[in-house]
PDB file of C-alpha atoms in Angstrom:
ATOM      1  CA  UNK A   1     121.694 109.836 113.168  1.00  0.00           C
ATOM      2  CA  UNK A   2     119.591 107.706 111.852  1.00  0.00           C
ATOM      3  CA  UNK A   3     121.151 104.499 110.001  1.00  0.00           C
ATOM      4  CA  UNK A   4     119.360 102.376 107.331  1.00  0.00           C
ATOM      5  CA  UNK A   5     120.724  98.994 106.093  1.00  0.00           C
ATOM      6  CA  UNK A   6     120.274  97.895 102.744  1.00  0.00           C
ATOM      7  CA  UNK A   7     121.609  94.520 102.214  1.00  0.00           C
ATOM      8  CA  UNK A   8     119.952  94.611  98.503  1.00  0.00           C
ATOM      9  CA  UNK A   9     120.671  98.205  96.988  1.00  0.00           C
ATOM     10  CA  UNK A  10     119.778  98.820  93.972  1.00  0.00           C
ATOM     11  CA  UNK A  11     119.187 101.416  90.879  1.00  0.00           C
ATOM     12  CA  UNK A  12     115.637 102.262  90.190  1.00  0.00           C
ATOM     13  CA  UNK A  13     114.576 102.924  86.663  1.00  0.00           C
ATOM     14  CA  UNK A  14     110.866 104.058  86.190  1.00  0.00           C
ATOM     15  CA  UNK A  15     109.766 104.064  82.836  1.00  0.00           C
ATOM     16  CA  UNK A  16     106.635 105.807  81.861  1.00  0.00           C
ATOM     17  CA  UNK A  17     104.380 104.577  78.468  1.00  0.00           C
ATOM     18  CA  UNK A  18     101.348 105.907  77.347  1.00  0.00           C
ATOM     19  CA  UNK A  19      99.302 102.329  77.871  1.00  0.00           C
ATOM     20  CA  UNK A  20     101.254  98.835  78.855  1.00  0.00           C
ATOM     21  CA  UNK A  21     100.170  96.294  76.365  1.00  0.00           C
ATOM     22  CA  UNK A  22     101.436  92.449  76.721  1.00  0.00           C
ATOM     23  CA  UNK A  23     103.284  91.276  73.330  1.00  0.00           C
ATOM     24  CA  UNK A  24     103.696  95.217  71.648  1.00  0.00           C
ATOM     25  CA  UNK A  25     106.245  97.417  71.295  1.00  0.00           C
ATOM     26  CA  UNK A  26     106.414 100.512  73.582  1.00  0.00           C
ATOM     27  CA  UNK A  27     107.279 104.203  72.839  1.00  0.00           C
ATOM     28  CA  UNK A  28     108.799 105.361  76.970  1.00  0.00           C
ATOM     29  CA  UNK A  29     107.399 109.135  77.314  1.00  0.00           C
ATOM     30  CA  UNK A  30     110.569 109.474  80.059  1.00  0.00           C
ATOM     31  CA  UNK A  31     112.722 107.500  82.345  1.00  0.00           C
ATOM     32  CA  UNK A  32     113.667 108.457  85.637  1.00  0.00           C
ATOM     33  CA  UNK A  33     116.479 106.512  87.642  1.00  0.00           C
ATOM     34  CA  UNK A  34     116.978 106.867  91.115  1.00  0.00           C
ATOM     35  CA  UNK A  35     119.636 104.898  93.886  1.00  0.00           C
ATOM     36  CA  UNK A  36     117.027 102.607  95.423  1.00  0.00           C
ATOM     37  CA  UNK A  37     116.378  99.408  97.423  1.00  0.00           C
ATOM     38  CA  UNK A  38     114.184  99.802 100.368  1.00  0.00           C
ATOM     39  CA  UNK A  39     116.663 101.288 103.193  1.00  0.00           C
ATOM     40  CA  UNK A  40     118.115 103.932 100.739  1.00  0.00           C
ATOM     41  CA  UNK A  41     114.639 104.951 100.014  1.00  0.00           C
ATOM     42  CA  UNK A  42     113.908 105.029 103.427  1.00  0.00           C
ATOM     43  CA  UNK A  43     117.404 107.258 103.867  1.00  0.00           C
ATOM     44  CA  UNK A  44     116.073 109.643 101.007  1.00  0.00           C
ATOM     45  CA  UNK A  45     112.732 110.207 102.962  1.00  0.00           C
ATOM     46  CA  UNK A  46     113.850 111.017 106.021  1.00  0.00           C
ATOM     47  CA  UNK A  47     117.228 113.247 104.794  1.00  0.00           C
ATOM     48  CA  UNK A  48     114.133 115.356 103.179  1.00  0.00           C
ATOM     49  CA  UNK A  49     112.409 115.080 106.761  1.00  0.00           C
ATOM     50  CA  UNK A  50     115.265 117.243 107.873  1.00  0.00           C
ATOM     51  CA  UNK A  51     117.331 114.104 109.569  1.00  0.00           C
ATOM     52  CA  UNK A  52     120.659 113.176 109.250  1.00  0.00           C
ATOM     53  CA  UNK A  53     120.812 109.492 107.757  1.00  0.00           C
ATOM     54  CA  UNK A  54     123.541 107.440 107.167  1.00  0.00           C
ATOM     55  CA  UNK A  55     123.198 104.274 104.138  1.00  0.00           C
ATOM     56  CA  UNK A  56     125.485 101.338 104.709  1.00  0.00           C
ATOM     57  CA  UNK A  57     124.586  97.457 102.968  1.00  0.00           C
ATOM     58  CA  UNK A  58     126.515  96.546  99.532  1.00  0.00           C
ATOM     59  CA  UNK A  59     127.395  98.737  96.364  1.00  0.00           C
ATOM     60  CA  UNK A  60     129.173  96.961  93.077  1.00  0.00           C
ATOM     61  CA  UNK A  61     130.009  97.304  89.624  1.00  0.00           C
ATOM     62  CA  UNK A  62     129.056  99.934  87.243  1.00  0.00           C
ATOM     63  CA  UNK A  63     125.474  99.914  88.522  1.00  0.00           C
ATOM     64  CA  UNK A  64     126.769 100.404  92.171  1.00  0.00           C
ATOM     65  CA  UNK A  65     128.891 103.868  90.839  1.00  0.00           C
ATOM     66  CA  UNK A  66     125.511 104.878  89.585  1.00  0.00           C
ATOM     67  CA  UNK A  67     123.825 104.341  92.963  1.00  0.00           C
ATOM     68  CA  UNK A  68     126.811 106.269  94.791  1.00  0.00           C
ATOM     69  CA  UNK A  69     127.422 108.687  92.836  1.00  0.00           C
ATOM     70  CA  UNK A  70     123.138 109.565  93.423  1.00  0.00           C
ATOM     71  CA  UNK A  71     123.442 109.087  96.784  1.00  0.00           C
ATOM     72  CA  UNK A  72     126.325 112.142  96.926  1.00  0.00           C
ATOM     73  CA  UNK A  73     123.465 114.335  95.619  1.00  0.00           C
ATOM     74  CA  UNK A  74     121.217 113.894  98.819  1.00  0.00           C
ATOM     75  CA  UNK A  75     121.830 116.516 101.312  1.00  0.00           C
ATOM     76  CA  UNK A  76     121.781 115.030 104.669  1.00  0.00           C
ATOM     77  CA  UNK A  77     122.546 111.842 103.615  1.00  0.00           C
ATOM     78  CA  UNK A  78     125.988 109.831 103.978  1.00  0.00           C
ATOM     79  CA  UNK A  79     127.436 106.630 101.990  1.00  0.00           C
ATOM     80  CA  UNK A  80     128.077 103.911 104.262  1.00  0.00           C
ATOM     81  CA  UNK A  81     127.907 101.287 101.582  1.00  0.00           C
ATOM     82  CA  UNK A  82     130.342  98.365 101.383  1.00  0.00           C
ATOM     83  CA  UNK A  83     131.499  97.774  97.730  1.00  0.00           C
ATOM     84  CA  UNK A  84     131.673  94.310  96.447  1.00  0.00           C
ATOM     85  CA  UNK A  85     132.783  92.855  93.525  1.00  0.00           C
ATOM     86  CA  UNK A  86     129.417  91.728  91.733  1.00  0.00           C
ATOM     87  CA  UNK A  87     127.278  94.360  90.316  1.00  0.00           C
ATOM     88  CA  UNK A  88     124.350  95.901  92.513  1.00  0.00           C
ATOM     89  CA  UNK A  89     120.862  94.997  90.731  1.00  0.00           C
ATOM     90  CA  UNK A  90     118.367  97.239  88.787  1.00  0.00           C
ATOM     91  CA  UNK A  91     114.562  97.317  89.510  1.00  0.00           C
ATOM     92  CA  UNK A  92     112.060  98.737  86.521  1.00  0.00           C
ATOM     93  CA  UNK A  93     109.168 100.251  87.226  1.00  0.00           C
ATOM     94  CA  UNK A  94     106.791 100.460  84.332  1.00  0.00           C
ATOM     95  CA  UNK A  95     103.924 103.209  84.608  1.00  0.00           C
ATOM     96  CA  UNK A  96     100.513 102.678  82.783  1.00  0.00           C
ATOM     97  CA  UNK A  97      99.512 106.469  82.340  1.00  0.00           C
ATOM     98  CA  UNK A  98      96.378 105.918  81.118  1.00  0.00           C
ATOM     99  CA  UNK A  99      95.305 103.514  84.277  1.00  0.00           C
ATOM    100  CA  UNK A 100      97.715 104.845  86.364  1.00  0.00           C
ATOM    101  CA  UNK A 101      99.110 101.207  87.313  1.00  0.00           C
ATOM    102  CA  UNK A 102     102.741 100.024  87.767  1.00  0.00           C
ATOM    103  CA  UNK A 103     104.477  96.897  86.528  1.00  0.00           C
ATOM    104  CA  UNK A 104     107.513  96.421  88.804  1.00  0.00           C
ATOM    105  CA  UNK A 105     110.625  93.857  87.501  1.00  0.00           C
ATOM    106  CA  UNK A 106     113.108  93.210  90.256  1.00  0.00           C
ATOM    107  CA  UNK A 107     116.683  91.949  89.596  1.00  0.00           C
ATOM    108  CA  UNK A 108     118.128  89.125  92.455  1.00  0.00           C
ATOM    109  CA  UNK A 109     121.399  91.236  93.449  1.00  0.00           C
ATOM    110  CA  UNK A 110     124.628  90.105  93.492  1.00  0.00           C
ATOM    111  CA  UNK A 111     126.200  86.977  94.969  1.00  0.00           C
ATOM    112  CA  UNK A 112     127.984  88.319  98.451  1.00  0.00           C
ATOM    113  CA  UNK A 113     131.129  86.284  99.451  1.00  0.00           C
ATOM    114  CA  UNK A 114     131.805  85.602 103.379  1.00  0.00           C
ATOM    115  CA  UNK A 115     134.581  88.161 103.603  1.00  0.00           C
ATOM    116  CA  UNK A 116     132.170  90.903 101.936  1.00  0.00           C
ATOM    117  CA  UNK A 117     129.545  90.053 104.772  1.00  0.00           C
ATOM    118  CA  UNK A 118     132.218  90.060 107.320  1.00  0.00           C
ATOM    119  CA  UNK A 119     133.514  93.564 106.316  1.00  0.00           C
ATOM    120  CA  UNK A 120     129.789  94.512 106.449  1.00  0.00           C
ATOM    121  CA  UNK A 121     128.701  93.392 109.504  1.00  0.00           C
ATOM    122  CA  UNK A 122     132.425  95.077 110.744  1.00  0.00           C
ATOM    123  CA  UNK A 123     130.846  98.445 109.345  1.00  0.00           C
ATOM    124  CA  UNK A 124     127.465  97.618 110.904  1.00  0.00           C
ATOM    125  CA  UNK A 125     129.046  97.677 114.285  1.00  0.00           C
ATOM    126  CA  UNK A 126     131.216 100.713 114.210  1.00  0.00           C
ATOM    127  CA  UNK A 127     127.982 102.755 113.097  1.00  0.00           C
ATOM    128  CA  UNK A 128     125.703 101.352 115.528  1.00  0.00           C
ATOM    129  CA  UNK A 129     127.728 103.472 118.173  1.00  0.00           C
ATOM    130  CA  UNK A 130     126.349 106.594 116.690  1.00  0.00           C
ATOM    131  CA  UNK A 131     123.230 105.367 115.980  1.00  0.00           C
ATOM    132  CA  UNK A 132     119.983 107.029 117.642  1.00  0.00           C
ATOM    133  CA  UNK A 133     117.777 104.193 115.250  1.00  0.00           C
ATOM    134  CA  UNK A 134     118.153 101.816 112.716  1.00  0.00           C
ATOM    135  CA  UNK A 135     116.258 100.177 109.690  1.00  0.00           C
ATOM    136  CA  UNK A 136     116.732  96.893 108.678  1.00  0.00           C
ATOM    137  CA  UNK A 137     115.012  97.014 104.940  1.00  0.00           C
ATOM    138  CA  UNK A 138     114.175  94.520 102.032  1.00  0.00           C
ATOM    139  CA  UNK A 139     115.622  91.113 100.259  1.00  0.00           C
ATOM    140  CA  UNK A 140     118.501  89.589 101.157  1.00  0.00           C
ATOM    141  CA  UNK A 141     121.170  89.531  97.798  1.00  0.00           C
ATOM    142  CA  UNK A 142     122.178  85.454  97.651  1.00  0.00           C
ATOM    143  CA  UNK A 143     124.829  84.672  99.975  1.00  0.00           C
ATOM    144  CA  UNK A 144     123.746  86.394 102.730  1.00  0.00           C
ATOM    145  CA  UNK A 145     122.777  84.114 105.299  1.00  0.00           C
ATOM    146  CA  UNK A 146     118.900  83.915 105.755  1.00  0.00           C
ATOM    147  CA  UNK A 147     118.869  84.668 109.710  1.00  0.00           C
ATOM    148  CA  UNK A 148     121.323  87.533 109.317  1.00  0.00           C
ATOM    149  CA  UNK A 149     118.690  90.361 110.112  1.00  0.00           C
ATOM    150  CA  UNK A 150     118.123  88.351 113.402  1.00  0.00           C
ATOM    151  CA  UNK A 151     121.717  88.882 113.670  1.00  0.00           C
ATOM    152  CA  UNK A 152     121.472  92.447 113.073  1.00  0.00           C
ATOM    153  CA  UNK A 153     118.582  93.002 115.678  1.00  0.00           C
ATOM    154  CA  UNK A 154     120.524  91.410 118.014  1.00  0.00           C
ATOM    155  CA  UNK A 155     123.529  93.450 117.541  1.00  0.00           C
ATOM    156  CA  UNK A 156     120.571  96.715 117.743  1.00  0.00           C
ATOM    157  CA  UNK A 157     119.544  95.514 121.227  1.00  0.00           C
ATOM    158  CA  UNK A 158     122.827  94.989 122.661  1.00  0.00           C
ATOM    159  CA  UNK A 159     123.798  98.234 122.015  1.00  0.00           C
ATOM    160  CA  UNK A 160     120.989  99.722 122.876  1.00  0.00           C
ATOM    161  CA  UNK A 161     119.803 100.926 119.612  1.00  0.00           C
ATOM    162  CA  UNK A 162     115.872 101.016 118.769  1.00  0.00           C
ATOM    163  CA  UNK A 163     115.341  98.901 115.604  1.00  0.00           C
ATOM    164  CA  UNK A 164     112.880  98.912 112.870  1.00  0.00           C
ATOM    165  CA  UNK A 165     112.964  95.579 110.685  1.00  0.00           C
ATOM    166  CA  UNK A 166     110.907  95.491 107.094  1.00  0.00           C
ATOM    167  CA  UNK A 167     111.497  92.311 105.393  1.00  0.00           C
ATOM    168  CA  UNK A 168     109.464  89.217 104.671  1.00  0.00           C
ATOM    169  CA  UNK A 169     109.710  84.939 104.300  1.00  0.00           C
ATOM    170  CA  UNK A 170     112.062  83.173 106.529  1.00  0.00           C
ATOM    171  CA  UNK A 171     114.166  86.024 107.365  1.00  0.00           C
ATOM    172  CA  UNK A 172     111.462  88.263 108.936  1.00  0.00           C
ATOM    173  CA  UNK A 173     110.459  85.082 111.025  1.00  0.00           C
ATOM    174  CA  UNK A 174     113.760  84.345 112.362  1.00  0.00           C
ATOM    175  CA  UNK A 175     114.703  87.957 112.951  1.00  0.00           C
ATOM    176  CA  UNK A 176     110.746  88.429 115.034  1.00  0.00           C
ATOM    177  CA  UNK A 177     112.566  85.888 117.277  1.00  0.00           C
ATOM    178  CA  UNK A 178     114.963  88.220 118.379  1.00  0.00           C
ATOM    179  CA  UNK A 179     112.722  90.682 119.408  1.00  0.00           C
ATOM    180  CA  UNK A 180     112.827  94.022 117.012  1.00  0.00           C
ATOM    181  CA  UNK A 181     111.253  97.020 118.560  1.00  0.00           C
ATOM    182  CA  UNK A 182     108.969  97.424 115.155  1.00  0.00           C
ATOM    183  CA  UNK A 183     108.241  95.407 112.462  1.00  0.00           C
ATOM    184  CA  UNK A 184     106.442  96.506 109.293  1.00  0.00           C
ATOM    185  CA  UNK A 185     104.805  93.758 107.226  1.00  0.00           C
ATOM    186  CA  UNK A 186     102.560  94.008 104.523  1.00  0.00           C
ATOM    187  CA  UNK A 187      99.186  91.927 104.708  1.00  0.00           C
ATOM    188  CA  UNK A 188     100.676  89.213 102.532  1.00  0.00           C
ATOM    189  CA  UNK A 189     104.022  89.350 104.945  1.00  0.00           C
ATOM    190  CA  UNK A 190     101.840  89.198 107.586  1.00  0.00           C
ATOM    191  CA  UNK A 191      99.679  86.045 106.711  1.00  0.00           C
ATOM    192  CA  UNK A 192     103.152  84.387 105.737  1.00  0.00           C
ATOM    193  CA  UNK A 193     104.599  84.707 108.717  1.00  0.00           C
ATOM    194  CA  UNK A 194     101.534  83.896 111.195  1.00  0.00           C
ATOM    195  CA  UNK A 195      98.915  81.660 109.177  1.00  0.00           C
ATOM    196  CA  UNK A 196      96.349  84.243 109.570  1.00  0.00           C
ATOM    197  CA  UNK A 197      94.617  86.726 106.817  1.00  0.00           C
ATOM    198  CA  UNK A 198      92.833  88.479 109.427  1.00  0.00           C
ATOM    199  CA  UNK A 199      94.954  91.878 109.601  1.00  0.00           C
ATOM    200  CA  UNK A 200      94.294  92.378 113.631  1.00  0.00           C
ATOM    201  CA  UNK A 201      94.377  89.004 114.830  1.00  0.00           C
ATOM    202  CA  UNK A 202      98.066  88.149 112.292  1.00  0.00           C
ATOM    203  CA  UNK A 203      99.273  91.887 114.079  1.00  0.00           C
ATOM    204  CA  UNK A 204      98.518  90.225 117.390  1.00  0.00           C
ATOM    205  CA  UNK A 205     100.420  86.900 116.732  1.00  0.00           C
ATOM    206  CA  UNK A 206     103.128  88.557 115.250  1.00  0.00           C
ATOM    207  CA  UNK A 207     103.532  90.494 118.557  1.00  0.00           C
ATOM    208  CA  UNK A 208     103.463  87.056 120.249  1.00  0.00           C
ATOM    209  CA  UNK A 209     106.019  85.928 118.650  1.00  0.00           C
ATOM    210  CA  UNK A 210     108.580  88.520 119.566  1.00  0.00           C
ATOM    211  CA  UNK A 211     108.079  91.942 118.106  1.00  0.00           C
ATOM    212  CA  UNK A 212     107.546  94.904 120.131  1.00  0.00           C
ATOM    213  CA  UNK A 213     105.623  96.481 118.350  1.00  0.00           C
ATOM    214  CA  UNK A 214     104.026  95.884 114.854  1.00  0.00           C
ATOM    215  CA  UNK A 215     102.384  97.969 112.198  1.00  0.00           C
ATOM    216  CA  UNK A 216     101.159  96.291 109.187  1.00  0.00           C
ATOM    217  CA  UNK A 217     100.553  98.092 105.750  1.00  0.00           C
ATOM    218  CA  UNK A 218      96.794  97.410 104.048  1.00  0.00           C
ATOM    219  CA  UNK A 219      97.254  99.175 101.337  1.00  0.00           C
ATOM    220  CA  UNK A 220      94.940 101.485  99.877  1.00  0.00           C
ATOM    221  CA  UNK A 221      93.014 101.146 103.626  1.00  0.00           C
ATOM    222  CA  UNK A 222      96.257 102.937 105.522  1.00  0.00           C
ATOM    223  CA  UNK A 223      98.138 101.029 108.497  1.00  0.00           C
ATOM    224  CA  UNK A 224      96.800  98.924 111.586  1.00  0.00           C
ATOM    225  CA  UNK A 225      99.159  99.511 114.620  1.00  0.00           C
ATOM    226  CA  UNK A 226      99.792  96.988 118.003  1.00  0.00           C
ATOM    227  CA  UNK A 227     101.930  98.145 120.549  1.00  0.00           C
ATOM    228  CA  UNK A 228     101.966  98.056 123.731  1.00  0.00           C
ATOM    229  CA  UNK A 229     100.413 101.548 124.043  1.00  0.00           C
ATOM    230  CA  UNK A 230      97.221 100.602 121.833  1.00  0.00           C
ATOM    231  CA  UNK A 231      96.021  99.965 118.871  1.00  0.00           C
ATOM    232  CA  UNK A 232      95.567 102.238 115.821  1.00  0.00           C
ATOM    233  CA  UNK A 233      94.008 102.374 112.205  1.00  0.00           C
ATOM    234  CA  UNK A 234      95.546 104.926 110.635  1.00  0.00           C
ATOM    235  CA  UNK A 235      93.784 105.412 106.573  1.00  0.00           C
ATOM    236  CA  UNK A 236      94.031 108.250 103.865  1.00  0.00           C
ATOM    237  CA  UNK A 237      91.236 109.811 103.215  1.00  0.00           C
ATOM    238  CA  UNK A 238      90.651 108.592  99.626  1.00  0.00           C
ATOM    239  CA  UNK A 239      92.129 106.277  97.128  1.00  0.00           C
ATOM    240  CA  UNK A 240      95.501 107.800  95.885  1.00  0.00           C
ATOM    241  CA  UNK A 241      96.132 106.642  92.229  1.00  0.00           C
ATOM    242  CA  UNK A 242      99.972 106.562  90.869  1.00  0.00           C
ATOM    243  CA  UNK A 243     103.077 104.829  91.161  1.00  0.00           C
ATOM    244  CA  UNK A 244     103.270 102.712  94.710  1.00  0.00           C
ATOM    245  CA  UNK A 245     107.062 101.824  94.406  1.00  0.00           C
ATOM    246  CA  UNK A 246     108.716 103.151  97.772  1.00  0.00           C
ATOM    247  CA  UNK A 247     105.162 104.391  99.218  1.00  0.00           C
ATOM    248  CA  UNK A 248     105.492 101.461 101.912  1.00  0.00           C
ATOM    249  CA  UNK A 249     109.099 102.584 103.026  1.00  0.00           C
ATOM    250  CA  UNK A 250     107.923 106.099 103.099  1.00  0.00           C
ATOM    251  CA  UNK A 251     105.729 104.630 105.806  1.00  0.00           C
ATOM    252  CA  UNK A 252     108.728 103.465 107.556  1.00  0.00           C
ATOM    253  CA  UNK A 253     110.803 106.825 107.084  1.00  0.00           C
ATOM    254  CA  UNK A 254     107.619 108.369 109.027  1.00  0.00           C
ATOM    255  CA  UNK A 255     107.661 105.617 111.931  1.00  0.00           C
ATOM    256  CA  UNK A 256     110.938 105.776 112.110  1.00  0.00           C
ATOM    257  CA  UNK A 257     111.178 109.251 112.405  1.00  0.00           C
ATOM    258  CA  UNK A 258     108.582 109.868 114.621  1.00  0.00           C
ATOM    259  CA  UNK A 259     110.057 107.161 117.025  1.00  0.00           C
ATOM    260  CA  UNK A 260     113.599 109.636 117.243  1.00  0.00           C
ATOM    261  CA  UNK A 261     111.326 112.398 117.574  1.00  0.00           C
ATOM    262  CA  UNK A 262     109.401 110.913 120.413  1.00  0.00           C
ATOM    263  CA  UNK A 263     106.021 111.365 118.767  1.00  0.00           C
ATOM    264  CA  UNK A 264     102.664 109.718 120.091  1.00  0.00           C
ATOM    265  CA  UNK A 265     102.212 106.541 118.115  1.00  0.00           C
ATOM    266  CA  UNK A 266      98.905 108.316 116.000  1.00  0.00           C
ATOM    267  CA  UNK A 267     101.176 110.998 115.316  1.00  0.00           C
ATOM    268  CA  UNK A 268     103.551 108.837 114.086  1.00  0.00           C
ATOM    269  CA  UNK A 269     100.633 106.814 112.240  1.00  0.00           C
ATOM    270  CA  UNK A 270      99.408 110.047 110.823  1.00  0.00           C
ATOM    271  CA  UNK A 271     103.066 111.089 109.451  1.00  0.00           C
ATOM    272  CA  UNK A 272     103.633 107.636 108.222  1.00  0.00           C
ATOM    273  CA  UNK A 273      99.983 107.528 105.985  1.00  0.00           C
ATOM    274  CA  UNK A 274     100.494 111.549 104.578  1.00  0.00           C
ATOM    275  CA  UNK A 275     104.307 110.314 103.469  1.00  0.00           C
ATOM    276  CA  UNK A 276     103.230 106.542 101.999  1.00  0.00           C
ATOM    277  CA  UNK A 277     100.432 108.623  99.624  1.00  0.00           C
ATOM    278  CA  UNK A 278     102.276 111.436  99.028  1.00  0.00           C
ATOM    279  CA  UNK A 279     104.811 108.568  97.763  1.00  0.00           C
ATOM    280  CA  UNK A 280     101.824 107.062  95.249  1.00  0.00           C
ATOM    281  CA  UNK A 281     101.774 110.552  93.684  1.00  0.00           C
ATOM    282  CA  UNK A 282     105.352 111.116  93.342  1.00  0.00           C
ATOM    283  CA  UNK A 283     106.487 110.973  89.517  1.00  0.00           C
ATOM    284  CA  UNK A 284     109.226 109.011  90.767  1.00  0.00           C
ATOM    285  CA  UNK A 285     109.981 105.499  92.501  1.00  0.00           C
ATOM    286  CA  UNK A 286     110.622 106.652  96.481  1.00  0.00           C
ATOM    287  CA  UNK A 287     110.392 109.862  96.736  1.00  0.00           C
ATOM    288  CA  UNK A 288     107.111 112.027  97.801  1.00  0.00           C
ATOM    289  CA  UNK A 289     105.398 114.750  97.058  1.00  0.00           C
ATOM    290  CA  UNK A 290     105.864 117.507  99.351  1.00  0.00           C
ATOM    291  CA  UNK A 291     102.362 119.766  98.771  1.00  0.00           C
ATOM    292  CA  UNK A 292     100.109 116.304  98.959  1.00  0.00           C
ATOM    293  CA  UNK A 293     101.822 115.217 101.961  1.00  0.00           C
ATOM    294  CA  UNK A 294     101.189 118.608 103.723  1.00  0.00           C
ATOM    295  CA  UNK A 295      97.850 118.398 102.244  1.00  0.00           C
ATOM    296  CA  UNK A 296      97.112 115.213 103.472  1.00  0.00           C
ATOM    297  CA  UNK A 297      98.335 115.382 106.898  1.00  0.00           C
ATOM    298  CA  UNK A 298      95.139 116.946 108.277  1.00  0.00           C
ATOM    299  CA  UNK A 299      93.312 114.604 106.954  1.00  0.00           C
ATOM    300  CA  UNK A 300      94.450 110.918 107.773  1.00  0.00           C
ATOM    301  CA  UNK A 301      92.155 109.387 109.977  1.00  0.00           C
ATOM    302  CA  UNK A 302      93.742 107.861 113.092  1.00  0.00           C
ATOM    303  CA  UNK A 303      90.877 105.637 115.072  1.00  0.00           C
ATOM    304  CA  UNK A 304      91.587 102.903 118.332  1.00  0.00           C
ATOM    305  CA  UNK A 305      90.929  99.362 117.931  1.00  0.00           C
ATOM    306  CA  UNK A 306      89.330  97.697 120.595  1.00  0.00           C
ATOM    307  CA  UNK A 307      89.290  94.030 119.634  1.00  0.00           C
ATOM    308  CA  UNK A 308      89.645  91.389 117.115  1.00  0.00           C
ATOM    309  CA  UNK A 309      86.003  90.322 116.671  1.00  0.00           C
TER     310      UNK A 309
END
């Protein structure tokens, strides 16, 4: 079983409009609702790839009930979310059909009480006992300690469970020092962590700070991986237009499934890039187009990287 942790779960709403214009009224052509938050998106992709996956984190209020009802419809996915008094947040993606661009609005999430945090920690320890790998994903809701991910990384390592971390800011900085097996920042998050805007140099520095391996997301340019086994760049054959919401989460699912299956790093990166691009092409946040995924798998370019010139 693969475990994904989403401390700030969400109900993802995708609105499609003909053309998004400031200060104007818009007619929405389509509305799609999906359970979301980074780890939930990762879990749905893992389940679609055939893995048994368990989701934990927090859910509360009417929005939380909606998230749990929708998760119950996902084959291969087990809901182990911890109930809280506050309402689960919503995220809203507005897709401009004319330009292909997406505007994202993210609510902050519910206030987590100390007793609720303690209940989550107990659940997490129980779930680690049956996990083959764990993904710690996304932002922290109000009330959760800023060092939360560092503690969760240490607990996973103590249990002998490989741990992937995908977060940003101060939670990332603290958790890297706890030595996660893999982190997957984007270019901005990597620069904030290391102070360097040169991707390879920043990725190498992130490893020196404690991460066993680092895979940096470079947007349309694909992924850059620095690992003990080597350094690679992986890129899609061409720029993919669409809704990028959840594309990074699909990349995490590709990397984590590859780890569990024992794939080589180039094969993990190929899967991650193809899944990410297929997610951009999908109509709703946090899903991927299987036909696009299969078509792209054979066209992702993976090349070795020698040095940070």
